[in-house]
Amino acid sequence: MAAVGEHRAMPAYLDMASSVYTAITGYLRDYEGAATLQDSIKDVFEYGFVTKADLTLLVLFAAAWTVVRYVATNYGFKPWGRWANLPKKEQEKMPESAWKVLFYSLSWIYTSHLLLGKGYTFFQDPASVWTGWHKGMSIPTDIYALYLVQCSFYLHSIYAVLYMDAWRKDSVVMLIHHILTLSLIGFSYIFRYHNIGVLVIWLHDITDIFLECTKVNVYFKNRGGKYHAMNDHLSNFGCGMFGLTWFVFRLYWFPLKVLYSTGHLSRIYVPYLPFYLFFNVLLWILLVMNVYWFSFIMIFLFRVLTGQMSSVDDIREDDIETKPKKTGAKETPLMNGSPKVKNGPNGPLENGNAKQENHAHDESKNNVIKRQRPKATME
């Protein structure tokens, strides 16, 4: 079993799990019974740093995202869908995905610039996220800008799931995800875990780009009443890249880079890291949710490979939460209050066949009555 003082840039899965387990159990042993509610409150005020200006900017930027999305949707994406002659259903869903493609693409490009072009080595050497850490340390302007954009976007996204996005079967999970993500980003900012936060953001945004790009191409595949092979091929490619990047970035690099750093390496460089256990629990919950969503990806790929699904757009009908629509027609109830169901010998009858059904029912009833009449006997 790996000791707490040993570390590598990226261990194997078993080594990571062993090292993190040893570090966490050691932490619980060292601080057993020492942490109380009063101690936690004291640590919040001692190690937490956030200003009124930070909170004001957060709210203003979240409101700005809502306004920008409204403008982009109504004056950009919706006219684009009408110009392309998308079916009405696709016109309603496409703007949401197009908006997310725009945001996640720009965000991931900027985060890649920070990690790969600004001299930060958080990905190559996860231990470097803890170098020089101290409470209340200043946050570089370029990282502060990323945090402001991301935190305000997820605050906006909570509102968007409830009032702007199409409601789906996993919308509740998505809402929990946004709340958890906002908590993680805000928590890492307040307690100056911003270096590891940059890495978490970079590892997660790329999958959303491929997911939303795939959806957009699915919507454009049958525009104008015609089949467009290019969009079909792009949607298939995007679906494959979505599954691949999800596994590599979220299920491979995330635990081996992030969870290893926060669970094991942080104990080496910052022996008393405030809210060490709480911070790691949130990150492990995020991993569990990543595994949960990846199970849906695997189920989808299995259905495609076994021929149960013919195209990528089949999955969109699985995750849409459909609600019954009122047609204005009233069903005639029976005496017991149950709705009247009209069935023919081969299934439900079409509207307008009520007279035929009643006629057939009456004839059948008469035949039964005739068969039940007693025969005349001679006395």
XYZ file of C-alpha atoms in Angstrom:
379
model
C 0.000 0.000 0.000
C 1.352 3.383 -0.941
C 2.457 5.610 1.897
C 1.192 9.144 2.233
C 4.610 10.574 1.471
C 4.948 8.778 -1.865
C 3.462 10.137 -5.057
C 3.657 10.081 -8.827
C 2.407 12.452 -11.510
C -0.340 9.969 -12.464
C -0.620 6.612 -10.684
C -2.522 3.506 -11.693
C -6.125 3.178 -10.563
C -5.353 0.783 -7.720
C -2.422 2.895 -6.536
C -4.623 5.992 -6.593
C -7.375 4.290 -4.602
C -4.878 2.878 -2.120
C -3.116 6.210 -1.622
C -6.347 8.173 -1.209
C -7.746 5.587 1.208
C -4.589 5.743 3.305
C -4.623 9.556 3.314
C -8.300 9.844 4.262
C -8.127 7.233 7.024
C -5.012 8.945 8.330
C -6.838 12.273 8.342
C -9.783 10.777 10.223
C -7.412 9.194 12.732
C -5.448 12.405 13.293
C -8.503 14.634 13.701
C -10.937 12.166 15.248
C -13.253 13.984 17.603
C -11.427 17.268 17.103
C -13.760 18.827 14.568
C -16.987 20.277 15.914
C -19.602 22.529 14.410
C -18.041 25.491 16.167
C -14.624 24.533 14.763
C -16.071 24.342 11.241
C -17.708 27.755 11.584
C -14.441 29.152 12.899
C -12.579 27.668 9.912
C -15.054 29.276 7.495
C -14.253 32.735 8.814
C -10.551 32.023 9.200
C -9.870 30.435 5.797
C -12.751 31.706 3.665
C -12.234 34.854 1.626
C -14.977 36.412 -0.467
C -15.967 40.041 -0.861
C -19.231 41.833 -1.514
C -17.808 42.857 -4.870
C -17.337 39.162 -5.759
C -20.956 38.359 -4.906
C -22.258 41.406 -6.742
C -20.340 40.493 -9.889
C -21.608 36.916 -9.602
C -25.256 37.964 -9.585
C -24.768 40.552 -12.322
C -22.962 38.110 -14.610
C -25.623 35.419 -14.004
C -28.321 37.895 -15.015
C -26.201 38.919 -17.987
C -25.954 35.287 -19.139
C -29.747 35.049 -19.060
C -30.114 38.210 -21.144
C -27.393 37.172 -23.594
C -28.988 33.758 -24.033
C -32.408 35.329 -24.606
C -31.007 37.627 -27.273
C -28.939 34.886 -28.929
C -31.918 32.516 -28.931
C -34.569 34.893 -30.239
C -32.426 36.854 -32.685
C -29.914 34.228 -33.718
C -30.689 30.557 -33.127
C -34.463 30.604 -33.712
C -34.184 32.591 -36.989
C -31.434 30.173 -38.022
C -33.753 27.223 -37.404
C -36.568 28.834 -39.388
C -34.195 29.732 -42.234
C -32.997 26.122 -42.369
C -36.632 24.967 -42.414
C -36.223 22.659 -39.442
C -39.261 20.683 -38.297
C -41.181 22.496 -35.578
C -40.046 20.117 -32.830
C -36.392 20.566 -33.785
C -36.817 24.346 -33.960
C -37.844 24.299 -30.308
C -34.912 22.153 -29.131
C -32.042 23.369 -31.306
C -31.453 26.818 -29.681
C -30.685 25.236 -26.293
C -27.969 23.021 -27.750
C -26.560 25.763 -29.981
C -26.240 28.054 -26.960
C -24.354 25.401 -24.990
C -22.032 24.681 -27.919
C -21.126 28.365 -28.023
C -20.452 28.683 -24.293
C -18.604 25.417 -23.687
C -16.424 25.861 -26.781
C -15.282 29.334 -25.753
C -14.820 28.274 -22.124
C -12.786 25.176 -22.975
C -10.573 27.085 -25.416
C -9.810 29.673 -22.734
C -9.165 27.009 -20.064
C -6.873 25.130 -22.471
C -4.988 28.373 -22.991
C -4.487 28.666 -19.227
C -3.314 25.084 -18.740
C -1.240 24.651 -21.889
C -0.197 28.145 -22.899
C 0.266 30.201 -19.744
C 2.867 28.169 -17.892
C 0.523 26.474 -15.413
C 1.488 22.793 -14.919
C -1.584 21.593 -13.052
C -2.298 18.862 -15.598
C 1.271 17.682 -16.174
C 2.131 17.810 -12.464
C -0.992 17.735 -10.240
C 1.180 18.282 -7.152
C 1.900 21.813 -8.382
C -1.647 22.918 -7.522
C -0.606 22.947 -3.853
C 2.744 24.667 -4.283
C 2.790 27.867 -2.221
C -0.774 27.444 -0.998
C -1.765 29.565 1.984
C -5.014 30.970 3.283
C -6.211 34.125 1.625
C -3.672 33.859 -1.185
C -4.306 36.135 -4.145
C -5.887 34.649 -7.278
C -4.288 35.504 -10.637
C -6.498 37.699 -12.794
C -6.736 35.163 -15.634
C -7.958 32.441 -13.250
C -10.296 34.891 -11.499
C -11.913 35.692 -14.852
C -12.477 31.984 -15.510
C -14.063 31.529 -12.100
C -16.374 34.495 -12.521
C -17.566 33.269 -15.911
C -18.049 29.657 -14.807
C -19.660 30.362 -11.458
C -22.124 32.877 -12.901
C -22.928 30.562 -15.826
C -23.921 27.688 -13.523
C -25.973 30.043 -11.388
C -27.759 31.020 -14.603
C -28.018 27.328 -15.590
C -29.999 26.490 -12.450
C -32.560 29.062 -13.520
C -32.385 27.828 -17.132
C -33.155 24.187 -16.226
C -36.258 25.290 -14.353
C -37.591 27.939 -16.724
C -35.796 27.906 -20.101
C -34.621 24.410 -21.092
C -36.797 21.571 -22.396
C -37.664 19.286 -19.472
C -36.142 15.823 -19.762
C -36.120 12.640 -17.725
C -32.691 13.495 -16.293
C -33.460 17.160 -15.656
C -33.585 16.594 -11.894
C -30.132 15.002 -12.039
C -28.949 17.886 -14.228
C -30.282 20.361 -11.663
C -28.384 18.542 -8.905
C -25.302 18.578 -11.110
C -25.510 22.358 -11.582
C -25.978 22.941 -7.858
C -23.058 20.633 -7.056
C -20.858 22.259 -9.698
C -21.728 25.748 -8.459
C -20.942 24.623 -4.901
C -17.608 23.155 -5.957
C -16.550 26.209 -7.955
C -17.683 28.625 -5.259
C -16.154 26.527 -2.493
C -12.816 26.229 -4.290
C -12.767 29.990 -4.852
C -13.589 30.946 -1.262
C -10.942 28.636 0.220
C -8.391 29.245 -2.530
C -8.468 25.838 -4.193
C -8.652 27.618 -7.540
C -5.710 25.769 -9.096
C -7.398 22.385 -8.834
C -10.649 24.043 -9.946
C -9.093 25.043 -13.266
C -8.196 21.401 -13.881
C -11.698 20.181 -12.970
C -13.317 22.681 -15.344
C -10.983 21.729 -18.201
C -11.643 17.997 -17.755
C -15.422 18.419 -17.859
C -16.237 21.070 -20.461
C -14.922 19.188 -23.509
C -17.532 16.422 -23.297
C -20.349 18.966 -23.314
C -19.023 20.398 -26.583
C -19.314 17.056 -28.387
C -22.685 16.281 -26.787
C -24.301 19.517 -27.889
C -22.669 19.445 -31.331
C -24.130 15.979 -31.830
C -27.600 17.229 -30.911
C -27.385 20.187 -33.302
C -26.437 17.917 -36.206
C -29.253 15.533 -35.338
C -31.713 18.426 -35.564
C -30.309 19.528 -38.945
C -30.210 16.027 -40.426
C -33.725 16.188 -41.863
C -34.107 19.899 -42.468
C -36.281 21.126 -45.303
C -37.974 17.748 -45.568
C -34.777 16.213 -46.984
C -32.151 13.885 -45.572
C -28.680 15.453 -45.254
C -25.938 12.824 -45.042
C -23.257 15.273 -43.872
C -25.167 16.125 -40.691
C -25.854 12.432 -40.143
C -22.142 11.596 -40.387
C -21.243 14.519 -38.109
C -23.776 13.406 -35.506
C -22.362 9.856 -35.550
C -18.818 11.203 -35.230
C -19.839 13.544 -32.421
C -21.584 10.728 -30.571
C -18.469 8.575 -30.731
C -16.224 11.446 -29.591
C -18.648 12.238 -26.786
C -18.362 8.728 -25.369
C -14.594 8.626 -25.871
C -13.874 12.008 -24.252
C -16.275 11.223 -21.412
C -14.294 8.104 -20.545
C -10.827 9.629 -21.018
C -11.417 13.026 -19.385
C -14.029 12.268 -16.733
C -13.431 8.634 -15.787
C -9.684 8.279 -16.451
C -7.910 11.607 -15.996
C -10.336 13.072 -13.438
C -9.752 10.441 -10.735
C -6.041 9.981 -11.519
C -5.269 13.706 -11.710
C -7.843 15.448 -9.514
C -8.945 12.913 -6.891
C -5.366 11.732 -6.434
C -4.214 15.323 -5.937
C -6.989 16.404 -3.565
C -7.090 13.158 -1.598
C -3.408 12.189 -1.409
C -1.052 14.963 -2.546
C -2.807 17.696 -0.572
C -1.940 15.830 2.650
C 1.728 16.030 1.707
C 1.919 19.695 0.779
C -0.804 21.087 3.081
C -1.094 18.733 6.099
C -3.998 20.722 7.513
C -6.157 21.604 4.549
C -9.392 23.260 5.690
C -12.480 21.221 4.859
C -10.298 18.478 3.394
C -12.924 15.762 3.891
C -15.887 17.859 2.718
C -14.019 18.979 -0.400
C -13.106 15.409 -1.345
C -16.620 14.096 -0.707
C -18.035 16.622 -3.193
C -15.501 15.572 -5.833
C -16.260 11.883 -5.323
C -19.983 12.605 -5.679
C -19.156 14.279 -8.984
C -17.322 11.120 -10.073
C -20.331 8.978 -9.125
C -22.573 11.197 -11.233
C -20.126 10.887 -14.141
C -20.333 7.099 -13.841
C -24.138 7.318 -13.670
C -24.345 9.276 -16.924
C -21.726 7.062 -18.584
C -24.000 4.078 -17.937
C -26.606 5.733 -20.184
C -23.965 6.192 -22.878
C -23.082 2.491 -22.686
C -26.740 1.460 -22.850
C -27.202 3.653 -25.909
C -24.126 2.222 -27.660
C -25.279 -1.300 -26.835
C -28.656 -0.618 -28.431
C -26.991 0.761 -31.543
C -24.560 -2.166 -31.864
C -27.325 -4.744 -31.355
C -29.630 -3.075 -33.879
C -32.218 -1.954 -31.326
C -31.626 1.634 -32.480
C -31.137 2.690 -36.068
C -29.742 6.211 -35.590
C -28.431 8.674 -33.058
C -31.672 10.626 -32.895
C -33.478 7.672 -31.273
C -31.905 8.539 -27.932
C -33.468 11.986 -27.976
C -36.905 10.434 -27.634
C -35.724 8.423 -24.634
C -34.658 11.462 -22.641
C -37.567 13.784 -23.466
C -40.176 13.865 -20.739
C -43.364 13.951 -22.754
C -46.543 15.253 -21.208
C -50.045 14.425 -22.459
C -51.587 17.259 -24.404
C -55.229 18.218 -24.182
C -56.984 17.852 -27.505
C -60.221 19.488 -26.476
C -62.261 16.318 -27.140
C -64.135 14.961 -24.135
C -64.321 11.240 -23.468
C -67.754 9.865 -22.651
C -67.587 8.222 -19.243
C -69.375 5.019 -18.341
C -71.741 4.788 -15.413
C -68.881 3.828 -13.046
C -66.853 6.871 -14.083
C -64.272 5.014 -16.206
C -63.644 6.357 -19.712
C -65.321 4.495 -22.512
C -62.846 2.431 -24.535
C -63.914 1.408 -27.997
C -62.342 -1.891 -29.055
C -62.877 -3.818 -32.194
C -61.887 -7.440 -32.882
C -58.376 -6.322 -33.926
C -57.778 -3.471 -31.489
C -59.074 0.054 -30.856
C -61.488 1.432 -33.433
C -60.940 4.713 -35.244
C -62.913 7.815 -34.324
C -66.193 7.895 -36.142
C -66.847 4.142 -35.843
C -68.897 4.504 -32.702
C -72.134 3.731 -34.553
C -70.661 0.613 -36.135
C -69.421 -0.526 -32.743
C -72.773 0.047 -31.080
C -74.540 -1.706 -33.980
C -72.249 -4.731 -33.745
C -72.680 -4.765 -29.984
C -76.489 -4.721 -30.299
C -76.462 -7.554 -32.867
C -74.201 -9.622 -30.650
C -76.463 -8.965 -27.687
C -79.560 -10.025 -29.696
C -77.851 -13.248 -30.804
C -77.052 -14.114 -27.222
C -80.646 -13.436 -26.183
C -81.953 -15.641 -28.992
C -79.653 -18.485 -27.983
C -80.791 -18.226 -24.379
C -84.538 -18.422 -25.146
C -86.038 -21.782 -23.966
C -87.280 -24.165 -26.617
C -91.050 -24.900 -26.805
C -92.006 -28.326 -25.375
C -95.083 -30.493 -25.965
C -97.064 -31.365 -22.978
